[in-house]
PDB file of C-alpha atoms in Angstrom:
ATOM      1  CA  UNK A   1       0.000   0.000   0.000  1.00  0.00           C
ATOM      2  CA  UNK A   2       1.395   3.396  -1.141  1.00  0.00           C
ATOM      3  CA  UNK A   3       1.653   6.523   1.072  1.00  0.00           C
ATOM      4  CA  UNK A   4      -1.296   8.106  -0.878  1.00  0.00           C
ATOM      5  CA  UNK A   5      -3.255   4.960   0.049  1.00  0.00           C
ATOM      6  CA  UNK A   6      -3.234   5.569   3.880  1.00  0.00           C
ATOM      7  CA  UNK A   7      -5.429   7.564   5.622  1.00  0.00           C
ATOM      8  CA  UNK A   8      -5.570   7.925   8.977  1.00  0.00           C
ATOM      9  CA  UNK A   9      -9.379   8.409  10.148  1.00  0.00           C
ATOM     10  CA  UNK A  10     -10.096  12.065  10.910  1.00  0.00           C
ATOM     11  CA  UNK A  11     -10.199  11.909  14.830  1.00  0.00           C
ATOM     12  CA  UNK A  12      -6.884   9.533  14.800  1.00  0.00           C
ATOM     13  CA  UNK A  13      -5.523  12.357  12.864  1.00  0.00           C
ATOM     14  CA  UNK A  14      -6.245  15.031  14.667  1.00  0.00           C
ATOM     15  CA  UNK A  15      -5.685  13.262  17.993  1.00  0.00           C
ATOM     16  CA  UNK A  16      -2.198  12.640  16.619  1.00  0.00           C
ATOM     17  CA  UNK A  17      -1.674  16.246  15.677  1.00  0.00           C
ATOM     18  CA  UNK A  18      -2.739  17.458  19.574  1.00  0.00           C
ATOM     19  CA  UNK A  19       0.115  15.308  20.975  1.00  0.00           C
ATOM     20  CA  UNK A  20       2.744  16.253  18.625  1.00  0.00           C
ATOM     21  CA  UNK A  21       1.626  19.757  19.491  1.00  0.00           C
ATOM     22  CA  UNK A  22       1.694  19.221  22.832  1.00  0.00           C
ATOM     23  CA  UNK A  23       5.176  18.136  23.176  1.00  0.00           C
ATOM     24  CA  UNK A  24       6.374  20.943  20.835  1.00  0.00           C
ATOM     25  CA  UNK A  25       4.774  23.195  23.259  1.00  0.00           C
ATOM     26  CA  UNK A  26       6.348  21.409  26.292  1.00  0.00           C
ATOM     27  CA  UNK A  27       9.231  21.572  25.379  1.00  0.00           C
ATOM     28  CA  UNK A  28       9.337  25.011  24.362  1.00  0.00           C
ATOM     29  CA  UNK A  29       7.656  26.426  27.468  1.00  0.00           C
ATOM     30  CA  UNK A  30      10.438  24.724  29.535  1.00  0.00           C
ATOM     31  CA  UNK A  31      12.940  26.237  27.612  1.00  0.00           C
ATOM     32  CA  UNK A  32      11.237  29.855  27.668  1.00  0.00           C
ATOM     33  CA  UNK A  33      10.974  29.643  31.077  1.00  0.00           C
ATOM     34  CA  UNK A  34      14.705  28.287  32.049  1.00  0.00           C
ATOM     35  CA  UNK A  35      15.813  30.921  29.693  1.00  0.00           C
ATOM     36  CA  UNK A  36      13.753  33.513  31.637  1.00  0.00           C
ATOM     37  CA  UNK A  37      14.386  32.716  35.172  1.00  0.00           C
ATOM     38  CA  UNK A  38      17.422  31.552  36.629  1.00  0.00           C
ATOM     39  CA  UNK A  39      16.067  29.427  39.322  1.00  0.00           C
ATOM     40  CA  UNK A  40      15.295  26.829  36.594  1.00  0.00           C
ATOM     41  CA  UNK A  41      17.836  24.363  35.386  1.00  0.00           C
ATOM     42  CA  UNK A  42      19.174  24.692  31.923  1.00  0.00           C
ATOM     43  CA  UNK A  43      17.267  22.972  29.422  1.00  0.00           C
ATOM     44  CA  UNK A  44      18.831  19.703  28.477  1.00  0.00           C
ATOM     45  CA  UNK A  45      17.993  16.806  27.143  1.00  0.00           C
ATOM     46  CA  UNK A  46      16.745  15.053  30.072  1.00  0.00           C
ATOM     47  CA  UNK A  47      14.840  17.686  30.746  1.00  0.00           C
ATOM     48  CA  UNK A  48      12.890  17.948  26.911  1.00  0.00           C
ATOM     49  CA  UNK A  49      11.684  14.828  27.305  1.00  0.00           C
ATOM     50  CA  UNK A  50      10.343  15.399  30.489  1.00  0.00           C
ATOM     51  CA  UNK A  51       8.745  18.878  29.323  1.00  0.00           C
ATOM     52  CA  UNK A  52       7.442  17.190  25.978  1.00  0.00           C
ATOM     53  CA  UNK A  53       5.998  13.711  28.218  1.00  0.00           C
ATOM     54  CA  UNK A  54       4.343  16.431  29.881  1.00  0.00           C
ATOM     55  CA  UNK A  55       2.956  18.636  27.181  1.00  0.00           C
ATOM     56  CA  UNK A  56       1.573  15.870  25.630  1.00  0.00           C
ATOM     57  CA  UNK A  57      -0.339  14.363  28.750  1.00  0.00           C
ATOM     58  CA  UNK A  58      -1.722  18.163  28.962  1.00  0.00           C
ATOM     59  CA  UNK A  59      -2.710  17.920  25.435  1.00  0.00           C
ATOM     60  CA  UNK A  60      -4.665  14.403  26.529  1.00  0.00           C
ATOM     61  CA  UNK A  61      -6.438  15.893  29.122  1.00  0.00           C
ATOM     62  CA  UNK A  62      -7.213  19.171  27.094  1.00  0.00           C
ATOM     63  CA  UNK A  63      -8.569  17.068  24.532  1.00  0.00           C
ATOM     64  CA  UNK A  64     -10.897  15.052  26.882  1.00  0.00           C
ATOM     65  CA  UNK A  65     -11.890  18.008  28.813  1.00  0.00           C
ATOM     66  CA  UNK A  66     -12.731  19.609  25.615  1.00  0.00           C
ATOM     67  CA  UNK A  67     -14.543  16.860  24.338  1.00  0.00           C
ATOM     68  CA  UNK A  68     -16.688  16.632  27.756  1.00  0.00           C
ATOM     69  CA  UNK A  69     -17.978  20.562  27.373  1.00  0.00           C
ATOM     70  CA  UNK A  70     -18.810  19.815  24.566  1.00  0.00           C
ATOM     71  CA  UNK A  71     -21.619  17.446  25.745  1.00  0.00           C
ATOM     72  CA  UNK A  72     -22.052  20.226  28.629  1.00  0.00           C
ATOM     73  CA  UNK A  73     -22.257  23.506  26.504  1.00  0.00           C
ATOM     74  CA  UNK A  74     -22.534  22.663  22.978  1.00  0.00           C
ATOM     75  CA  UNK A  75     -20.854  25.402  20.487  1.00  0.00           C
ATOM     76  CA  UNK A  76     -24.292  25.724  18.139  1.00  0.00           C
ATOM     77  CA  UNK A  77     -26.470  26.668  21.474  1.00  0.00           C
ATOM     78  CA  UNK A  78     -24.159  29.592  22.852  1.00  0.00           C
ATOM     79  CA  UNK A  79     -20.522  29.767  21.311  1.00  0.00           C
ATOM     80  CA  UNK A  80     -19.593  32.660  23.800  1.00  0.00           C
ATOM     81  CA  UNK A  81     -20.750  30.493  26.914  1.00  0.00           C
ATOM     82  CA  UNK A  82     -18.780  27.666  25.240  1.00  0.00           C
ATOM     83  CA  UNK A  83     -15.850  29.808  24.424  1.00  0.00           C
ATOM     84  CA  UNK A  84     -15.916  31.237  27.985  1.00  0.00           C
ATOM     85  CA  UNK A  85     -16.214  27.643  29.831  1.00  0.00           C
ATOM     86  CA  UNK A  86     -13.647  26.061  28.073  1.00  0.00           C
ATOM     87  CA  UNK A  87     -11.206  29.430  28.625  1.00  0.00           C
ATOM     88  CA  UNK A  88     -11.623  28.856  32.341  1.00  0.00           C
ATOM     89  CA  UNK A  89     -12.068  25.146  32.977  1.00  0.00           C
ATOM     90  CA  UNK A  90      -8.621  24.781  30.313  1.00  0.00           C
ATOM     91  CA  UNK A  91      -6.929  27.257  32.547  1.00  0.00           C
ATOM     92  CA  UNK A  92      -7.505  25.153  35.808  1.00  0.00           C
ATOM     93  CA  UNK A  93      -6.583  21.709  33.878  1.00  0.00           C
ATOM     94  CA  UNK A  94      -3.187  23.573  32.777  1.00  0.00           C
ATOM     95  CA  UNK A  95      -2.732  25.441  36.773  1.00  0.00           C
ATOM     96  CA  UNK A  96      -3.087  21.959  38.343  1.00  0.00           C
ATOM     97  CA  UNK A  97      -1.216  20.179  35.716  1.00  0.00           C
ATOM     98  CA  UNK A  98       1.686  22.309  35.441  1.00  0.00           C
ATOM     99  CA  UNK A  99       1.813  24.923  38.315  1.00  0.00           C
ATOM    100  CA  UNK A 100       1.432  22.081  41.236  1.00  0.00           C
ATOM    101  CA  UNK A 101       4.387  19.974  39.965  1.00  0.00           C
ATOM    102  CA  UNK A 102       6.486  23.108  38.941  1.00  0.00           C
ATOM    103  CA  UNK A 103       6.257  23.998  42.939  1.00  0.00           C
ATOM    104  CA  UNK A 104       6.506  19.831  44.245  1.00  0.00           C
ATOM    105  CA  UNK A 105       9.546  19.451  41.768  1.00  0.00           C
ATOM    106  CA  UNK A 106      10.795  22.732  41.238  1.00  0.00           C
ATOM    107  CA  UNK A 107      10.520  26.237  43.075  1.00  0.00           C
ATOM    108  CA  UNK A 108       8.420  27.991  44.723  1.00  0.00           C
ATOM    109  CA  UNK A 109       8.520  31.749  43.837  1.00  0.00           C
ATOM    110  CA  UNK A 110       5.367  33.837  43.610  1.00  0.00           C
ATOM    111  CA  UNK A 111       6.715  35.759  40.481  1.00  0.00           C
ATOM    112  CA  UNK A 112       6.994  32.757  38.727  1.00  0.00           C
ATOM    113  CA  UNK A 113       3.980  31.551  39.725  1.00  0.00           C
ATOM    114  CA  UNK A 114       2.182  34.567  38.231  1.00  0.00           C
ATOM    115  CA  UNK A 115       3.996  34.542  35.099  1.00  0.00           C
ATOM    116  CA  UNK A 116       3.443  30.849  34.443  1.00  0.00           C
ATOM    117  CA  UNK A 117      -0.875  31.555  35.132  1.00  0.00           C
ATOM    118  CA  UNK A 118      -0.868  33.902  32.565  1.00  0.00           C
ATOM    119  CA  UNK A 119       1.184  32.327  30.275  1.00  0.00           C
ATOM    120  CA  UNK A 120      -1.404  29.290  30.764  1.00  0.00           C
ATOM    121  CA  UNK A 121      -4.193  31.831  30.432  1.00  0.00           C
ATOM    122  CA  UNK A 122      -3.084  32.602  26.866  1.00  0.00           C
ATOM    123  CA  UNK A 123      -2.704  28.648  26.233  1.00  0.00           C
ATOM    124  CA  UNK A 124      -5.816  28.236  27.276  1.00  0.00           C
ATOM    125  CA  UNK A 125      -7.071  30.883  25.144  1.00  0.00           C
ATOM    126  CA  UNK A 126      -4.947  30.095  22.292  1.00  0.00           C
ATOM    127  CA  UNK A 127      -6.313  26.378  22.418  1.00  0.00           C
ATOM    128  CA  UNK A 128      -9.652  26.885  22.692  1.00  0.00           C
ATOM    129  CA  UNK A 129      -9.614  29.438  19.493  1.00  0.00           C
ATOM    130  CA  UNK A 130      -7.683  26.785  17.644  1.00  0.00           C
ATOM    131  CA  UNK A 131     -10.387  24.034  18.495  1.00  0.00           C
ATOM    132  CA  UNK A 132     -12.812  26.054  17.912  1.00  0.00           C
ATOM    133  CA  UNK A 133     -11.655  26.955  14.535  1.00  0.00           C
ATOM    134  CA  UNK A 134     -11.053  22.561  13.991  1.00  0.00           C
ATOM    135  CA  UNK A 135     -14.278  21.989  15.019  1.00  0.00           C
ATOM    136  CA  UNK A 136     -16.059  24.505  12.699  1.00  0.00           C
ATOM    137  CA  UNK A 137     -14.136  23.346   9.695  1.00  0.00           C
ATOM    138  CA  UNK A 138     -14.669  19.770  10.692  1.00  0.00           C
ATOM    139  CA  UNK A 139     -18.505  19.938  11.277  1.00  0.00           C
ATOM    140  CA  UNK A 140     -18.808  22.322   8.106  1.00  0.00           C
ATOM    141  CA  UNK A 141     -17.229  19.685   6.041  1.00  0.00           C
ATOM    142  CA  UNK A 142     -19.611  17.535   7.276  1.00  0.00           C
ATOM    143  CA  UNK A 143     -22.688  19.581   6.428  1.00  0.00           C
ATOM    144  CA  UNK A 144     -21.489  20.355   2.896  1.00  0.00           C
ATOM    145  CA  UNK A 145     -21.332  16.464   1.976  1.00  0.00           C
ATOM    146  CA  UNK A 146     -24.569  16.231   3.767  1.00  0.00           C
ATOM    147  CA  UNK A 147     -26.106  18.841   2.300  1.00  0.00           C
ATOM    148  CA  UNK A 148     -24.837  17.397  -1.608  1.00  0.00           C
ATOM    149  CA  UNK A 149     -25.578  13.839  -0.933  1.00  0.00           C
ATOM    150  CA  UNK A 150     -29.137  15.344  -0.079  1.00  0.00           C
ATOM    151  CA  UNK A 151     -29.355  16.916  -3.147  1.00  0.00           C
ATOM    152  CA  UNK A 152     -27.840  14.146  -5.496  1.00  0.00           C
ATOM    153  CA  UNK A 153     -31.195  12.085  -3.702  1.00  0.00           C
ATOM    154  CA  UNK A 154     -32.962  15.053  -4.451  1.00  0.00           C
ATOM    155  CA  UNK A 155     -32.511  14.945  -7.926  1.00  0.00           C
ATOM    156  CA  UNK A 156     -32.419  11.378  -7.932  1.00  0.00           C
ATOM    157  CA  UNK A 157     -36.146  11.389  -6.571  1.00  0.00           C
ATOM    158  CA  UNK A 158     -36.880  14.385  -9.779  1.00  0.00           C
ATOM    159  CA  UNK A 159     -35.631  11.916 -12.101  1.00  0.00           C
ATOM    160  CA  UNK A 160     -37.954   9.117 -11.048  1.00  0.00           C
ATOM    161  CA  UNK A 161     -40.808  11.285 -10.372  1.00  0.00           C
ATOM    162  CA  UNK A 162     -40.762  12.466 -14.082  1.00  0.00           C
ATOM    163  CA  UNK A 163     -39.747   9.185 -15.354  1.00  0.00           C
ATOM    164  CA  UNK A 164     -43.270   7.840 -13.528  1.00  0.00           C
ATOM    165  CA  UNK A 165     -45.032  11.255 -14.678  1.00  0.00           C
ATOM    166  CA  UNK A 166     -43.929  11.095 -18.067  1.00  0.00           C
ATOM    167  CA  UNK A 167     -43.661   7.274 -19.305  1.00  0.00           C
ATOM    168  CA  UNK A 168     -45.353   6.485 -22.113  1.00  0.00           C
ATOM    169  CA  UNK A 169     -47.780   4.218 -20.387  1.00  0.00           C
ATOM    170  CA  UNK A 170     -49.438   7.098 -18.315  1.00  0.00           C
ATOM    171  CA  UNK A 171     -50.092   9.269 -21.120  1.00  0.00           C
ATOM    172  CA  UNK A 172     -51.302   6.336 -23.224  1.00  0.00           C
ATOM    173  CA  UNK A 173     -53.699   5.986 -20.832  1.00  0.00           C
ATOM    174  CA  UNK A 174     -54.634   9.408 -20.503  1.00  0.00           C
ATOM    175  CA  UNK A 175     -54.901   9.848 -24.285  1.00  0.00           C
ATOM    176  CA  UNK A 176     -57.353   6.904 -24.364  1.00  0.00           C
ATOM    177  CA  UNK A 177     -59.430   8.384 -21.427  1.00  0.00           C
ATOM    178  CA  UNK A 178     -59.265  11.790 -23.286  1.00  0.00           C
ATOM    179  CA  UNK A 179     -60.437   9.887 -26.827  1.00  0.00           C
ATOM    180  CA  UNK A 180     -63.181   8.216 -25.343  1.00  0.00           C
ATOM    181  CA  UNK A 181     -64.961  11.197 -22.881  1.00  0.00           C
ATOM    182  CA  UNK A 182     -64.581  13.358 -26.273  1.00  0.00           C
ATOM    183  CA  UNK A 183     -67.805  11.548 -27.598  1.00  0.00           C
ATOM    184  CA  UNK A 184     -69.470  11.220 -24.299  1.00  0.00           C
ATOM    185  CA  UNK A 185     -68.689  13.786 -22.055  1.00  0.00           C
ATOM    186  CA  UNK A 186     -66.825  17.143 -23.730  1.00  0.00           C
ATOM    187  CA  UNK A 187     -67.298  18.961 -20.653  1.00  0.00           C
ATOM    188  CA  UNK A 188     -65.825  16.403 -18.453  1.00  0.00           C
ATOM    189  CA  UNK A 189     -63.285  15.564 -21.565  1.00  0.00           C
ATOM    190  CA  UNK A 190     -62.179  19.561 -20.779  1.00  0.00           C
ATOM    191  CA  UNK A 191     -61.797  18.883 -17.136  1.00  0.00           C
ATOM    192  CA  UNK A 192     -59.337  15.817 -17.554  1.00  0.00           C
ATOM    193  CA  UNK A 193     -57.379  17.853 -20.274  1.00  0.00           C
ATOM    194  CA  UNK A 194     -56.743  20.617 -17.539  1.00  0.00           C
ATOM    195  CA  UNK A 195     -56.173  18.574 -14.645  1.00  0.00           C
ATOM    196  CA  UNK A 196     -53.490  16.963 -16.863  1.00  0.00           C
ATOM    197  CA  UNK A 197     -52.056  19.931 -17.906  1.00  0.00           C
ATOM    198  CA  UNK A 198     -52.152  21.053 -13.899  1.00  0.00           C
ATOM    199  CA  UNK A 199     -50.491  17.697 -13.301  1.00  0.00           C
ATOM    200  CA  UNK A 200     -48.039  18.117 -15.406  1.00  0.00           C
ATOM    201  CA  UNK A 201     -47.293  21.699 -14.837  1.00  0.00           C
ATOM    202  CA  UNK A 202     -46.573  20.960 -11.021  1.00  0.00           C
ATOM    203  CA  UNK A 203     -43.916  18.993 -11.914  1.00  0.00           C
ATOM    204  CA  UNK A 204     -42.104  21.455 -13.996  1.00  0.00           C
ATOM    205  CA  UNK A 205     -42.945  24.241 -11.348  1.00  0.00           C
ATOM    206  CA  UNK A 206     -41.488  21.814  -8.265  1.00  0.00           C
ATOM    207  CA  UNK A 207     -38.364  20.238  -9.830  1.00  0.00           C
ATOM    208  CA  UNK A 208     -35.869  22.742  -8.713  1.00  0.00           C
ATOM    209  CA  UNK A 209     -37.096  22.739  -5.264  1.00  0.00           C
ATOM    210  CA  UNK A 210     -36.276  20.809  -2.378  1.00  0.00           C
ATOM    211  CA  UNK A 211     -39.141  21.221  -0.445  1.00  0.00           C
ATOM    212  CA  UNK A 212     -42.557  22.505  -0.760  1.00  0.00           C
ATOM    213  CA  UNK A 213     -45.544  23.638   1.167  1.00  0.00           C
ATOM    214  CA  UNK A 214     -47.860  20.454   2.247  1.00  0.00           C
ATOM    215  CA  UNK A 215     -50.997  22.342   0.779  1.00  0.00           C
ATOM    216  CA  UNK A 216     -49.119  23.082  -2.754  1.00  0.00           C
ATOM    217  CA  UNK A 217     -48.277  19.209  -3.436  1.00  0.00           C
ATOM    218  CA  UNK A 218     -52.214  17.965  -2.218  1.00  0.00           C
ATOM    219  CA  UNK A 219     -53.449  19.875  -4.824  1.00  0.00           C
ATOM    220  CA  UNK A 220     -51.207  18.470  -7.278  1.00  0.00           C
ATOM    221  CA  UNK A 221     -52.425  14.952  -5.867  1.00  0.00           C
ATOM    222  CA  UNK A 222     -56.263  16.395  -6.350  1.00  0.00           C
ATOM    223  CA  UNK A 223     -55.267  16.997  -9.866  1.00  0.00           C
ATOM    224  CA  UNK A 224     -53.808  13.545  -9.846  1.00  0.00           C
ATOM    225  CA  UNK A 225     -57.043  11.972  -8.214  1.00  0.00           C
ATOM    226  CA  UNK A 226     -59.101  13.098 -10.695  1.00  0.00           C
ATOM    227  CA  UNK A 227     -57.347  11.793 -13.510  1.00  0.00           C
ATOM    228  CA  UNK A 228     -57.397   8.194 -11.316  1.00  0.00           C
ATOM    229  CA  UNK A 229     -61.684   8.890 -10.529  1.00  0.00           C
ATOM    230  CA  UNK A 230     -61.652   9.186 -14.599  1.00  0.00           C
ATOM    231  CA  UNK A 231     -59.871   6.492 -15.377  1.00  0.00           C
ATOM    232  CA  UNK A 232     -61.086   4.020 -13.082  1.00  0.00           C
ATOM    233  CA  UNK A 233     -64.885   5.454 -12.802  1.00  0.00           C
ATOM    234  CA  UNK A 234     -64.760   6.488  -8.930  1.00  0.00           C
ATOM    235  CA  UNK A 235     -63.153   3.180  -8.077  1.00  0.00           C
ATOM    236  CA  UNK A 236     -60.044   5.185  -6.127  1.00  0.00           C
ATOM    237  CA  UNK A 237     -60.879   6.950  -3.180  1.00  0.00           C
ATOM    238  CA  UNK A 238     -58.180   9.102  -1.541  1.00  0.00           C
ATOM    239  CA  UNK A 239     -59.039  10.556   1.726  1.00  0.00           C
ATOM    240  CA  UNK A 240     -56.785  13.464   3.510  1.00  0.00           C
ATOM    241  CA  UNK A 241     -57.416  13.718   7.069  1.00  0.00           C
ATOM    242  CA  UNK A 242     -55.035  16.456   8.106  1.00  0.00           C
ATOM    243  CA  UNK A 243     -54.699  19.234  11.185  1.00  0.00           C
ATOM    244  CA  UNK A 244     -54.037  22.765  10.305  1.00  0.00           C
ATOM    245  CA  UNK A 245     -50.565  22.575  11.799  1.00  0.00           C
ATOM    246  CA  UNK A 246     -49.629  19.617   9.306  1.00  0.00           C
ATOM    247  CA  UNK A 247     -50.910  20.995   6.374  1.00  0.00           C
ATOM    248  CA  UNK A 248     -48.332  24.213   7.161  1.00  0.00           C
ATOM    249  CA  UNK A 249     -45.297  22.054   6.822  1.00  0.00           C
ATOM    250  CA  UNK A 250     -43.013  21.177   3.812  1.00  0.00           C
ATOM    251  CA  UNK A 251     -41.955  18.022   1.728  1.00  0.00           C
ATOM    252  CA  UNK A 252     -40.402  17.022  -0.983  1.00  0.00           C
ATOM    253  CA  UNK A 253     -42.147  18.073  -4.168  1.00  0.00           C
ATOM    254  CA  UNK A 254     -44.125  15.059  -5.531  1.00  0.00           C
ATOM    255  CA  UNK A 255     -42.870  12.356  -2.446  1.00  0.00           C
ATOM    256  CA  UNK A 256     -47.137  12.114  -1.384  1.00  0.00           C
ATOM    257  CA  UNK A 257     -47.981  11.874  -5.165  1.00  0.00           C
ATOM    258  CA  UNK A 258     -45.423   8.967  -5.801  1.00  0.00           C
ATOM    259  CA  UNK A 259     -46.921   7.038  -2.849  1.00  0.00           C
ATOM    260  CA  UNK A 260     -50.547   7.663  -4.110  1.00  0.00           C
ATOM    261  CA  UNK A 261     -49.431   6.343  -7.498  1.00  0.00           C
ATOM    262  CA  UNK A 262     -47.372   3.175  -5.986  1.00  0.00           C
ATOM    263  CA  UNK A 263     -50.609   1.992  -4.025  1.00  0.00           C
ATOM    264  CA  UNK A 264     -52.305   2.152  -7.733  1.00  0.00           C
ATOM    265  CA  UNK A 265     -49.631   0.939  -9.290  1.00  0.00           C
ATOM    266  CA  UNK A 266     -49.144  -2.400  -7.305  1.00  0.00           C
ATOM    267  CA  UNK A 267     -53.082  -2.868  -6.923  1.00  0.00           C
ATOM    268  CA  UNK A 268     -55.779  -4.745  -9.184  1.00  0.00           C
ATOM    269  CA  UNK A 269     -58.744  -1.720  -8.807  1.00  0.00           C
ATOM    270  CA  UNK A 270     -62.009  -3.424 -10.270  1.00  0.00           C
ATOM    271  CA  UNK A 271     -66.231  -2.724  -9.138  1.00  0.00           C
ATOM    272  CA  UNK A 272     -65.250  -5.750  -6.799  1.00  0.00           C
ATOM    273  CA  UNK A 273     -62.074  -4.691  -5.466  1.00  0.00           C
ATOM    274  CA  UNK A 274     -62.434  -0.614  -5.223  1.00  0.00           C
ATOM    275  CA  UNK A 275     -58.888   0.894  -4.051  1.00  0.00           C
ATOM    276  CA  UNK A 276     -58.909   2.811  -0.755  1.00  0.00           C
ATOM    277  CA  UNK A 277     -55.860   5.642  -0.049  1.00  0.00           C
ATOM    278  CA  UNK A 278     -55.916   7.524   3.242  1.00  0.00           C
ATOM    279  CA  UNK A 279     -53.531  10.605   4.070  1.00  0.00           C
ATOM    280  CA  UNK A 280     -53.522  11.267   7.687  1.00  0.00           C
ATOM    281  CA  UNK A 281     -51.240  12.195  10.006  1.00  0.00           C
ATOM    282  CA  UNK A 282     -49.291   9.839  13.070  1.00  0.00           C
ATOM    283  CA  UNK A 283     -47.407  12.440  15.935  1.00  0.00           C
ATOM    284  CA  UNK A 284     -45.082  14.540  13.799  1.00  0.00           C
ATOM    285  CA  UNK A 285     -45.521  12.334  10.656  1.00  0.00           C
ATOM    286  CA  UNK A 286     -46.990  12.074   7.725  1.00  0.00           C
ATOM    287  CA  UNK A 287     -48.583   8.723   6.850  1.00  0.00           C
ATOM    288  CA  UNK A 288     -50.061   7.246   3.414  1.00  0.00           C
ATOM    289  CA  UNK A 289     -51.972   4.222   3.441  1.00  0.00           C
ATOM    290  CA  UNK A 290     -54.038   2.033   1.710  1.00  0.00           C
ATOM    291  CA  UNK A 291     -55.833  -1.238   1.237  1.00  0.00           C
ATOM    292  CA  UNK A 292     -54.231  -4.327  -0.535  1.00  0.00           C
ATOM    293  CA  UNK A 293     -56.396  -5.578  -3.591  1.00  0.00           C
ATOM    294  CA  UNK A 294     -55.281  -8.631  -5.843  1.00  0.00           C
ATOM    295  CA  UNK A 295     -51.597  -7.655  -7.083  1.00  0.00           C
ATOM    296  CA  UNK A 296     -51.475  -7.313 -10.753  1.00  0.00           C
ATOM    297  CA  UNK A 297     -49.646  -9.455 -13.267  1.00  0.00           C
ATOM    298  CA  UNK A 298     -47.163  -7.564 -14.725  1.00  0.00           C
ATOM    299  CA  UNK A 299     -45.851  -3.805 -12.921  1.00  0.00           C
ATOM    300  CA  UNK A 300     -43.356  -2.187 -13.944  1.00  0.00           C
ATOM    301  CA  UNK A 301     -40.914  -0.443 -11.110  1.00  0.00           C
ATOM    302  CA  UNK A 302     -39.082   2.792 -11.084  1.00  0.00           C
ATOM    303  CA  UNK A 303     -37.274   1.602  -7.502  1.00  0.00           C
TER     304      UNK A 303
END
C-alpha cells in the first residue's frame, strides 16, 4: 500500500496532531521559562523529554476536557458560553497540571507563579480558538457532503418522479381516457385535459425545489385523483385527514404523489375490489396508506 493509500481516520488524525503539538509546546515552554528565570535548570535533554511527556499528557487531558464541554455547553447553542467555559475550565486543567508539579519538583517563587498563570491563560485561550476553529471546519465539512448527498437524492427522486409522470404508459392511458370522454362527455373531456395539464405543470414548477408547502403538493395529488376517478370510474378513493398545523409544513415536491401512485400501481382496482388511499397524520408524521387488492400481473418499477 502506497503513502497516498493511507489515511488515517479524521479523529486519529487530529488526535495525533494534539500530541505532537503538545510536546512541541512542552518543550518550548520549559525552555522559555529556564531561559527567563534563573532558578530553573538549563534545558537539556533530560529535561525535553520530560517537558514534551508532559505537554503531551496536557494535550490528553485538554482534549478530553474539551470533548466533555462539549456534551455540557454545545458550540451551536451559545458559542460565547462555550468559548468562555472552556477558557476557564482549560486554565484550571493547565494550573493543576503544570503549576502544582512546577512547585513539588521545582521552586516555589510567587513571580513565577504569576507569570506561568498567565502564560497558561493565553494557552488556554490560544487552544480553545484553535479548536474552535477545527471543530467549525470539521462539522462544516460535514454539512457540505450532507447537504450534496441530499441533493444528489434530491434529484435522484426528480428523475424518477418524471420518469413515472412522463412514461409512455401514463399518457397512453390518458390519451385513451381523453379519446373516449370526447364523444361522451366534452365537458368532463375539458376537465381531464386541464387537470393533466395542472399535473403536469406541477412537476415542472417543483423540480428545482427541495421542499414545498404540504398544501401546494395535495393539490397536485387532487389533480392527480381526478385523472385516477376518470380512469377508473370512482373506483379510487383518496381521503386526507389532516390538522391545520400539518398541512403548514413542507416536503419534498411530488414524495405524497409517488406514494398515491405506488398503491395504484401495485393494486388490481375493479367494481369488486375498489382501491382505498388515506392521508392522515401519526405524531409529527406524515402517513399514506391504503388497502391491498389482488396484485397485478405484470408492474413495472421505477425503484
Amino acid at each position: 500500500m502506497g503513502w497516498a493509500e493511507f489515511h488515517l481516520p479524521n479523529i486519529l488524525r487530529d488526535l495525533l496532531a494534539a500530541l505532537v503539538i503538545g510536546a512541541i509546546t512542552g518543550v518550548l515552554l520549559y525552555g522559555y521559562l529556564a531561559y527567563s528565570e534563573a532558578s530553573l535548570p538549563a534545558l537539556s535533554p533530560r529535561a525535553s523529554a520530560i517537558s514534551g511527556v508532559a505537554g503531551v499528557i496536557i494535550a490528553l487531558a485538554l482534549w478530553q476536557v474539551a470533548k466533555y464541554l462539549n456534551t455540557l455547553f454545545p458550540w451551536r447553542r451559545s458559542i460565547s458560553v462555550r468559548m468562555t467555559m472552556g477558557v476557564l475550565v482549560s486554565w484550571l486543567v493547565l494550573a493543576v497540571l503544570v503549576v502544582a508539579p512546577f512547585h513539588l519538583f521545582a521552586v516555589d517563587e510567587s513571580e513565577l507563579t504569576i507569570k506561568l498563570l498567565i502564560i497558561l491563560g493565553i494557552a488556554g485561550l490560544v487552544f480553545n480558538v484553535l479548536y474552535f476553529a477545527v471543530y467549525t471546519y470539521y462539522h462544516f465539512s460535514k454539512t457540505q457532503l450532507q447537504y450534496i448527498e441530499n441533493e444528489r437524492q434530491q434529484l435522484g427522486l426528480q428523475l424518477e418522479a418524471l420518469r413515472s409522470q412522463l412514461s409512455p404508459h401514463f399518457l397512453f392511458n390518458c390519451l385513451n381516457t381523453i379519446s373516449s370522454l370526447l364523444y361522451k362527455d366534452t365537458g368532463r373531456a375539458e376537465r381531464f385535459i386541464r387537470q393533466l395539464a395542472k399535473a403536469y405543470n406541477h412537476t415542472l414548477e417543483s423540480r428545482d425545489e427541495p421542499v414545498i408547502p404540504l398544501t401546494k403538493e395535495l393539490e397536485f395529488v387532487e389533480a392527480y385523483r381526478y385523472l385516477l376517478s376518470v380512469r377508473f370510474q370512482d373506483q379510487v378513493d383518496v381521503e386526507v385527514k389532516l390538522s391545520d398545523d400539518a398541512l403548514a409544513s413542507v416536503v419534498p415536491p411530488m414524495t405524497v404523489q409517488l406514494l398515491v401512485e405506488n398503491a395504484v400501481k401495485h393494486n388490481v382496482i375493479s367494481p369488486e375490489e375498489k382501491l382505498y388511499i388515506s392521508i392522515h397524520q401519526q405524531r409529527k408524521g406524515l402517513v399514506i396508506s391504503n388497502n391491498k387488492t389482488k396484485k397485478p400481473d405484470r408492474t413495472t418499477s421505477f425503484r
